[in-house]
Tab-separated table of C-alpha atoms in Angstrom:
chain	number	residue	atom	x	y	z
A	1	MET	CA	0.000	0.000	0.000
A	2	SER	CA	1.916	3.050	-1.246
A	3	ASP	CA	1.145	6.588	-0.163
A	4	ILE	CA	1.618	10.171	-1.262
A	5	LEU	CA	4.800	10.625	0.804
A	6	ASP	CA	6.568	7.566	-0.632
A	7	VAL	CA	9.570	9.393	-2.062
A	8	PRO	CA	13.255	8.439	-1.665
A	9	ARG	CA	14.928	10.192	1.248
A	10	PRO	CA	18.463	9.712	2.594
A	11	ILE	CA	18.784	7.513	5.660
A	12	VAL	CA	21.361	8.912	8.049
A	13	ALA	CA	22.495	7.045	11.122
A	14	ALA	CA	22.056	8.768	14.474
A	15	PRO	CA	25.101	10.337	16.191
A	16	HIS	CA	26.610	8.668	19.252
A	17	PHE	CA	25.568	11.588	21.410
A	18	ALA	CA	21.924	11.905	20.386
A	19	GLY	CA	19.445	13.058	22.995
A	20	THR	CA	16.496	11.134	24.330
A	21	PRO	CA	15.341	8.713	21.608
A	22	VAL	CA	11.793	8.572	20.344
A	23	ASN	CA	10.128	5.457	21.752
A	24	LEU	CA	7.687	3.707	19.439
A	25	GLU	CA	4.625	1.820	20.658
A	26	ARG	CA	2.982	-0.556	18.194
A	27	PHE	CA	-0.495	-2.096	18.430
A	28	SER	CA	-1.903	-4.599	15.930
A	29	THR	CA	-5.307	-6.255	15.882
A	30	ALA	CA	-3.714	-9.260	14.144
A	31	GLU	CA	-2.598	-10.480	17.569
A	32	PHE	CA	-6.201	-11.052	18.682
A	33	ALA	CA	-9.242	-13.102	17.730
A	34	GLY	CA	-11.657	-11.459	15.305
A	35	ASP	CA	-14.431	-10.866	17.831
A	36	GLU	CA	-12.018	-9.107	20.243
A	37	ARG	CA	-10.391	-6.750	17.799
A	38	VAL	CA	-12.806	-3.807	17.738
A	39	GLU	CA	-13.041	-3.560	21.525
A	40	LEU	CA	-9.270	-3.767	22.003
A	41	TRP	CA	-8.694	-1.252	19.185
A	42	GLU	CA	-11.052	1.185	20.909
A	43	GLN	CA	-9.284	0.660	24.232
A	44	HIS	CA	-5.871	1.271	22.693
A	45	ASN	CA	-6.941	4.487	20.973
A	46	ALA	CA	-8.678	5.803	24.095
A	47	ARG	CA	-5.402	5.389	25.975
A	48	ALA	CA	-2.850	6.266	23.306
A	49	LEU	CA	-4.540	8.834	21.045
A	50	ILE	CA	-8.274	9.689	20.942
A	51	GLY	CA	-11.220	7.671	22.211
A	52	LEU	CA	-13.485	6.498	19.360
A	53	GLU	CA	-16.313	4.079	18.716
A	54	CYS	CA	-15.481	1.740	15.847
A	55	ARG	CA	-17.363	-0.670	13.619
A	56	THR	CA	-16.369	-2.613	10.544
A	57	LEU	CA	-18.202	-2.959	7.238
A	58	ASN	CA	-19.782	-6.168	5.941
A	59	GLU	CA	-18.891	-7.959	9.188
A	60	MET	CA	-15.259	-8.183	8.095
A	61	PRO	CA	-12.717	-8.547	10.937
A	62	LEU	CA	-10.852	-5.345	11.726
A	63	GLU	CA	-7.303	-5.366	10.414
A	64	ALA	CA	-5.496	-2.380	11.865
A	65	VAL	CA	-2.014	-1.397	12.984
A	66	GLU	CA	-1.129	1.758	14.890
A	67	THR	CA	2.313	3.078	15.763
A	68	ASN	CA	2.370	5.730	18.491
A	69	VAL	CA	4.952	8.185	19.762
A	70	HIS	CA	4.306	9.910	23.081
A	71	LEU	CA	6.270	13.145	23.527
A	72	SER	CA	6.063	15.577	26.425
A	73	GLN	CA	3.235	17.574	24.805
A	74	LEU	CA	2.406	16.023	21.437
A	75	GLN	CA	1.075	12.612	20.455
A	76	PHE	CA	2.001	11.174	17.037
A	77	ALA	CA	0.400	8.187	15.336
A	78	HIS	CA	0.688	6.247	12.087
A	79	VAL	CA	-2.503	4.313	11.366
A	80	VAL	CA	-3.116	1.644	8.722
A	81	ALA	CA	-6.447	-0.206	8.569
A	82	ASN	CA	-8.991	-1.879	6.319
A	83	ALA	CA	-12.509	-0.535	5.693
A	84	HIS	CA	-14.310	0.672	8.816
A	85	VAL	CA	-16.166	3.595	10.402
A	86	VAL	CA	-15.278	5.507	13.578
A	87	GLU	CA	-17.379	7.965	15.549
A	88	ARG	CA	-16.824	10.391	18.380
A	89	SER	CA	-20.383	11.166	19.482
A	90	SER	CA	-21.619	13.667	22.072
A	91	ARG	CA	-22.288	10.761	24.416
A	92	HIS	CA	-18.795	9.409	23.890
A	93	ILE	CA	-17.247	12.836	24.468
A	94	ALA	CA	-19.218	13.218	27.713
A	95	THR	CA	-17.756	9.984	29.066
A	96	GLN	CA	-14.279	10.185	27.486
A	97	ALA	CA	-13.299	13.830	27.160
A	98	SER	CA	-9.899	14.255	25.496
A	99	ASP	CA	-8.132	17.595	25.534
A	100	GLY	CA	-6.769	18.666	22.231
A	101	VAL	CA	-6.809	19.367	18.534
A	102	ALA	CA	-6.277	16.566	16.020
A	103	LEU	CA	-4.479	16.886	12.690
A	104	TYR	CA	-5.251	14.058	10.243
A	105	PHE	CA	-2.851	13.673	7.278
A	106	THR	CA	-4.438	11.432	4.627
A	107	LEU	CA	-1.819	9.263	2.915
A	108	PHE	CA	-3.965	6.627	1.207
A	109	GLY	CA	-7.653	6.068	0.497
A	110	GLU	CA	-10.687	8.317	0.178
A	111	SER	CA	-12.708	9.000	3.317
A	112	PHE	CA	-15.536	11.155	4.638
A	113	PHE	CA	-15.561	13.310	7.748
A	114	TYR	CA	-19.055	14.206	8.978
A	115	HIS	CA	-19.468	17.015	11.503
A	116	ARG	CA	-22.363	19.112	12.728
A	117	ASP	CA	-22.055	21.639	9.890
A	118	GLY	CA	-21.470	19.345	6.931
A	119	VAL	CA	-19.071	16.825	5.447
A	120	HIS	CA	-15.536	16.800	4.048
A	121	ILE	CA	-14.314	14.288	1.477
A	122	LEU	CA	-10.622	13.652	2.095
A	123	ARG	CA	-8.106	12.276	-0.382
A	124	PRO	CA	-4.345	11.662	-0.250
A	125	GLY	CA	-2.567	14.943	0.392
A	126	ASP	CA	-5.436	16.424	2.440
A	127	LEU	CA	-4.957	17.578	6.031
A	128	LEU	CA	-7.942	18.060	8.334
A	129	VAL	CA	-7.747	19.935	11.650
A	130	CYS	CA	-10.478	19.528	14.262
A	131	ASP	CA	-11.331	19.915	17.937
A	132	VAL	CA	-11.539	16.379	19.323
A	133	ASN	CA	-14.314	17.427	21.697
A	134	GLU	CA	-16.656	18.272	18.838
A	135	PRO	CA	-18.727	15.307	17.552
A	136	PHE	CA	-17.673	13.713	14.276
A	137	MET	CA	-17.877	10.522	12.229
A	138	ARG	CA	-15.253	9.203	9.812
A	139	GLY	CA	-15.636	6.477	7.204
A	140	PHE	CA	-13.015	4.604	5.178
A	141	ALA	CA	-14.602	2.509	2.427
A	142	THR	CA	-11.293	1.313	0.975
A	143	GLY	CA	-9.199	1.410	4.128
A	144	LEU	CA	-6.845	4.119	5.297
A	145	LYS	CA	-3.286	5.082	5.869
A	146	GLU	CA	-2.674	8.325	7.749
A	147	PHE	CA	-0.537	10.269	10.179
A	148	VAL	CA	-2.170	11.893	13.202
A	149	ILE	CA	-1.007	14.521	15.684
A	150	ARG	CA	-2.905	15.370	18.833
A	151	VAL	CA	-1.999	18.833	20.145
A	152	PRO	CA	-3.101	20.090	23.578
A	153	LYS	CA	-5.716	22.821	23.199
A	154	ALA	CA	-3.668	25.363	25.157
A	155	LEU	CA	-0.608	24.742	22.988
A	156	PHE	CA	-2.616	25.045	19.772
A	157	ASP	CA	-4.000	28.383	20.969
A	158	GLU	CA	-0.397	29.547	21.476
A	159	VAL	CA	0.807	28.612	17.998
A	160	SER	CA	-2.313	29.680	16.090
A	161	ASP	CA	-3.593	33.179	15.382
A	162	GLU	CA	-7.121	31.922	16.007
A	163	PRO	CA	-8.402	29.181	18.319
A	164	VAL	CA	-9.754	26.045	16.695
A	165	GLY	CA	-13.484	26.339	16.073
A	166	ALA	CA	-16.358	23.897	16.121
A	167	THR	CA	-16.035	23.454	12.350
A	168	PRO	CA	-12.950	21.578	11.099
A	169	THR	CA	-10.588	23.170	8.592
A	170	THR	CA	-8.675	21.573	5.737
A	171	MET	CA	-5.580	22.294	3.674
A	172	ARG	CA	-3.326	20.461	1.246
A	173	PHE	CA	0.039	19.168	2.436
A	174	ALA	CA	1.112	17.332	-0.743
A	175	GLY	CA	0.276	16.659	-4.354
A	176	GLN	CA	-0.526	20.179	-5.587
A	177	ARG	CA	1.316	23.441	-6.182
A	178	ASP	CA	-0.777	25.217	-3.557
A	179	ALA	CA	0.099	22.641	-0.876
A	180	ASN	CA	1.211	24.190	2.417
A	181	ALA	CA	4.988	23.760	2.520
A	182	HIS	CA	5.143	23.757	6.323
A	183	ALA	CA	2.403	21.125	6.503
A	184	ARG	CA	4.375	18.953	4.098
A	185	SER	CA	7.486	19.359	6.237
A	186	LEU	CA	5.462	18.359	9.277
A	187	ALA	CA	4.229	15.245	7.460
A	188	GLN	CA	7.813	14.360	6.553
A	189	LEU	CA	8.852	14.863	10.179
A	190	LEU	CA	6.082	12.494	11.258
A	191	LYS	CA	7.242	9.957	8.700
A	192	SER	CA	10.786	10.180	10.031
A	193	ALA	CA	9.735	9.848	13.673
A	194	LEU	CA	7.209	7.058	13.100
A	195	THR	CA	8.643	4.924	10.304
A	196	ALA	CA	12.341	5.644	9.676
A	197	PRO	CA	14.751	2.917	10.841
A	198	LYS	CA	16.842	5.186	13.069
A	199	PRO	CA	16.602	6.690	16.545
A	200	THR	CA	15.358	10.269	16.539
A	201	ASP	CA	15.903	12.841	19.246
A	202	ALA	CA	12.571	13.256	21.022
A	203	VAL	CA	13.194	16.803	22.264
A	204	ALA	CA	14.376	18.054	18.860
A	205	THR	CA	11.530	16.276	17.078
A	206	GLU	CA	8.878	17.825	19.294
A	207	ALA	CA	10.467	21.276	19.108
A	208	GLU	CA	10.560	21.124	15.312
A	209	ALA	CA	6.932	19.955	15.173
A	210	ILE	CA	5.780	22.834	17.384
A	211	HIS	CA	7.689	25.389	15.323
A	212	LEU	CA	6.176	23.999	12.116
A	213	LEU	CA	2.703	24.203	13.652
A	214	HIS	CA	3.420	27.835	14.495
A	215	ALA	CA	4.499	28.522	10.921
A	216	MET	CA	1.371	26.793	9.567
A	217	PHE	CA	-1.164	28.655	11.680
A	218	SER	CA	0.383	32.088	12.280
A	219	ALA	CA	0.215	34.926	9.737
A	220	ASP	CA	2.601	37.214	11.665
A	221	PRO	CA	5.816	37.457	9.568
A	222	THR	CA	7.973	37.863	12.683
A	223	GLN	CA	6.479	34.756	14.246
A	224	ARG	CA	6.795	32.835	10.984
A	225	TYR	CA	10.472	33.754	10.603
A	226	ALA	CA	11.158	32.664	14.171
A	227	ALA	CA	9.277	29.415	13.573
A	228	ASP	CA	11.170	28.814	10.319
A	229	ARG	CA	14.499	29.472	12.050
A	230	HIS	CA	13.774	27.144	14.964
A	231	ALA	CA	12.490	24.435	12.614
A	232	ALA	CA	15.661	24.789	10.532
A	233	GLU	CA	17.861	24.562	13.628
A	234	SER	CA	16.052	21.393	14.708
A	235	TYR	CA	16.413	19.929	11.210
A	236	ILE	CA	20.121	20.733	11.231
A	237	SER	CA	20.614	19.104	14.640
A	238	ARG	CA	18.821	15.944	13.516
A	239	ASN	CA	20.819	15.639	10.295
A	240	LEU	CA	24.312	16.744	11.322
A	241	ARG	CA	25.899	13.526	10.087
A	242	ASP	CA	24.554	13.881	6.552
A	243	PRO	CA	27.528	15.147	4.499
A	244	GLN	CA	25.106	16.302	1.782
A	245	MET	CA	23.262	18.680	4.106
A	246	SER	CA	23.280	22.176	2.622
A	247	VAL	CA	21.269	25.374	2.668
A	248	VAL	CA	19.138	23.953	-0.158
A	249	ARG	CA	18.556	20.690	1.739
A	250	VAL	CA	17.603	22.539	4.942
A	251	ALA	CA	15.170	24.805	3.079
A	252	GLU	CA	13.531	21.764	1.480
A	253	GLY	CA	13.389	19.991	4.837
A	254	VAL	CA	11.659	22.916	6.524
A	255	GLY	CA	9.390	23.648	3.576
A	256	VAL	CA	10.527	27.176	2.684
A	257	SER	CA	12.481	28.812	-0.101
A	258	GLU	CA	16.185	29.581	0.297
A	259	ARG	CA	15.293	33.274	0.342
A	260	GLN	CA	12.840	32.780	3.202
A	261	LEU	CA	15.434	30.782	5.095
A	262	TYR	CA	18.053	33.517	4.682
A	263	ARG	CA	15.531	36.069	5.973
A	264	ALA	CA	14.725	33.889	8.970
A	265	PHE	CA	18.397	33.773	9.982
A	266	ASN	CA	19.236	37.355	8.999
A	267	GLU	CA	18.306	38.887	12.370
A	268	THR	CA	20.609	36.476	14.236
A	269	GLY	CA	23.689	37.587	12.327
A	270	ALA	CA	24.637	33.982	11.537
A	271	SER	CA	24.212	32.362	8.144
A	272	VAL	CA	22.642	28.942	7.711
A	273	ALA	CA	25.966	27.525	6.515
A	274	LYS	CA	27.707	28.915	9.618
A	275	VAL	CA	25.123	27.327	11.909
A	276	ILE	CA	25.634	23.951	10.204
A	277	LEU	CA	29.414	24.226	10.535
A	278	ASP	CA	29.305	25.335	14.187
A	279	ARG	CA	26.922	22.516	15.159
A	280	ARG	CA	29.190	19.961	13.478
A	281	LEU	CA	32.271	21.341	15.197
A	282	ASP	CA	30.527	21.363	18.577
A	283	LEU	CA	29.582	17.709	18.096
A	284	ALA	CA	33.136	16.832	17.054
A	285	HIS	CA	34.579	18.629	20.091
A	286	CYS	CA	32.152	16.776	22.362
A	287	ILE	CA	33.234	13.419	20.924
A	288	LEU	CA	36.967	14.205	21.012
A	289	THR	CA	36.847	15.210	24.690
A	290	THR	CA	35.169	11.946	25.641
A	291	PRO	CA	37.462	9.132	26.874
A	292	GLY	CA	37.961	6.409	24.278
A	293	SER	CA	36.824	8.571	21.374
A	294	PRO	CA	37.255	7.237	17.801
A	295	SER	CA	40.071	8.268	15.484
A	296	ILE	CA	40.072	11.819	14.183
A	297	GLY	CA	39.221	10.620	10.688
A	298	ASP	CA	36.234	8.688	12.014
A	299	VAL	CA	35.096	11.695	14.040
A	300	ALA	CA	35.313	13.924	10.970
A	301	ALA	CA	33.223	11.509	8.910
A	302	HIS	CA	30.818	10.959	11.801
A	303	CYS	CA	30.130	14.700	11.983
A	304	GLY	CA	29.449	15.138	8.276
A	305	PHE	CA	32.860	16.292	7.009
A	306	LEU	CA	33.906	14.802	3.669
A	307	SER	CA	37.501	16.051	3.946
A	308	HIS	CA	39.792	15.231	6.886
A	309	ALA	CA	42.019	18.199	6.000
A	310	HIS	CA	39.087	20.621	5.852
A	311	PHE	CA	37.815	19.350	9.192
A	312	SER	CA	41.210	19.850	10.849
A	313	ARG	CA	41.550	23.373	9.459
A	314	VAL	CA	38.107	24.663	10.496
A	315	PHE	CA	38.364	22.894	13.868
A	316	ARG	CA	41.633	24.700	14.635
A	317	GLU	CA	40.177	28.035	13.509
A	318	ARG	CA	37.216	27.543	15.847
A	319	PHE	CA	38.930	26.139	18.966
A	320	ASP	CA	42.508	27.404	18.522
A	321	ALA	CA	43.742	23.829	18.855
A	322	THR	CA	44.073	20.857	16.547
A	323	PRO	CA	41.685	17.901	16.846
A	324	ALA	CA	44.654	15.736	17.881
A	325	ALA	CA	45.560	18.101	20.726
A	326	VAL	CA	41.986	18.247	22.002
A	327	ARG	CA	41.698	14.457	21.846
A	328	ALA	CA	45.000	14.021	23.706
A	329	GLU	CA	44.020	16.363	26.541
A	330	GLY	CA	40.564	14.802	26.852
A	331	PRO	CA	37.898	16.104	29.270
A	332	SER	CA	40.117	18.880	30.637
A	333	ARG	CA	39.610	20.809	27.387
A	334	ARG	CA	35.821	20.440	27.343
A	335	SER	CA	34.186	23.844	26.703
């Protein structure tokens, strides 16, 4: 089952000194008997994401898999399932209130989203934003594949110019020229956190997601530039080991043009290229001042430098000492 975000992306191994890793939780109905699946699926979602009532079509057993990431404020999910219907009714909300705003990124399949003021038909590349404490019904006639974020209501009010209303809103995140670039970057971040075969820093991932949300829902240029800058810094930190990382790659990763990215960093006085270089050198210094560190050549490659000679030169310019000298003196030279 392919989806709209199935495009080749470089896989970069995580650095030795990554922060707290993202922990994945996986739930599959395949582990249970057919008559138990719906109830256990409802229980899992009530605990891990959003409480829903579920029923299948044509008495077919529910086949569903959900991968969840629980961060300090945000909840991420990747959901794949066969045809079914879910509902969050007024009665259900009264008994299982769930604080937050949900963002549904449709990756595969056509679905409907009924709410009190009408209906939305969602196709791959569509993003729907709704208050989870407003009644709704969703139907997936051909199955679904989607990413979901649940954002606390208070946090959403902080990042958005306007609070979420009773009526859901939609936008495109992929597949068309008018797709929201920040929404696409957020979808790619979700894909990385939920499906990529590498550890991801939980703090950096959440920070980047929040900054992208701010850029998506704020019209204030100052706020958008700050959000773009913070998202770029998070992207840089998560991809330091990629020797191909460049200003162009960062702009694409954050979902802005190179010109917008330059503007976002202009007020700091540091260029994007300088930030990349400084972060790499800081990581290299951290590794070299750790007992038992790898060889200098390995450290250079580990931190994204293609040339050993270039690494040694810029390291000495930055720290007024060669990598070999810093490695020899060890922790006593730690900044």
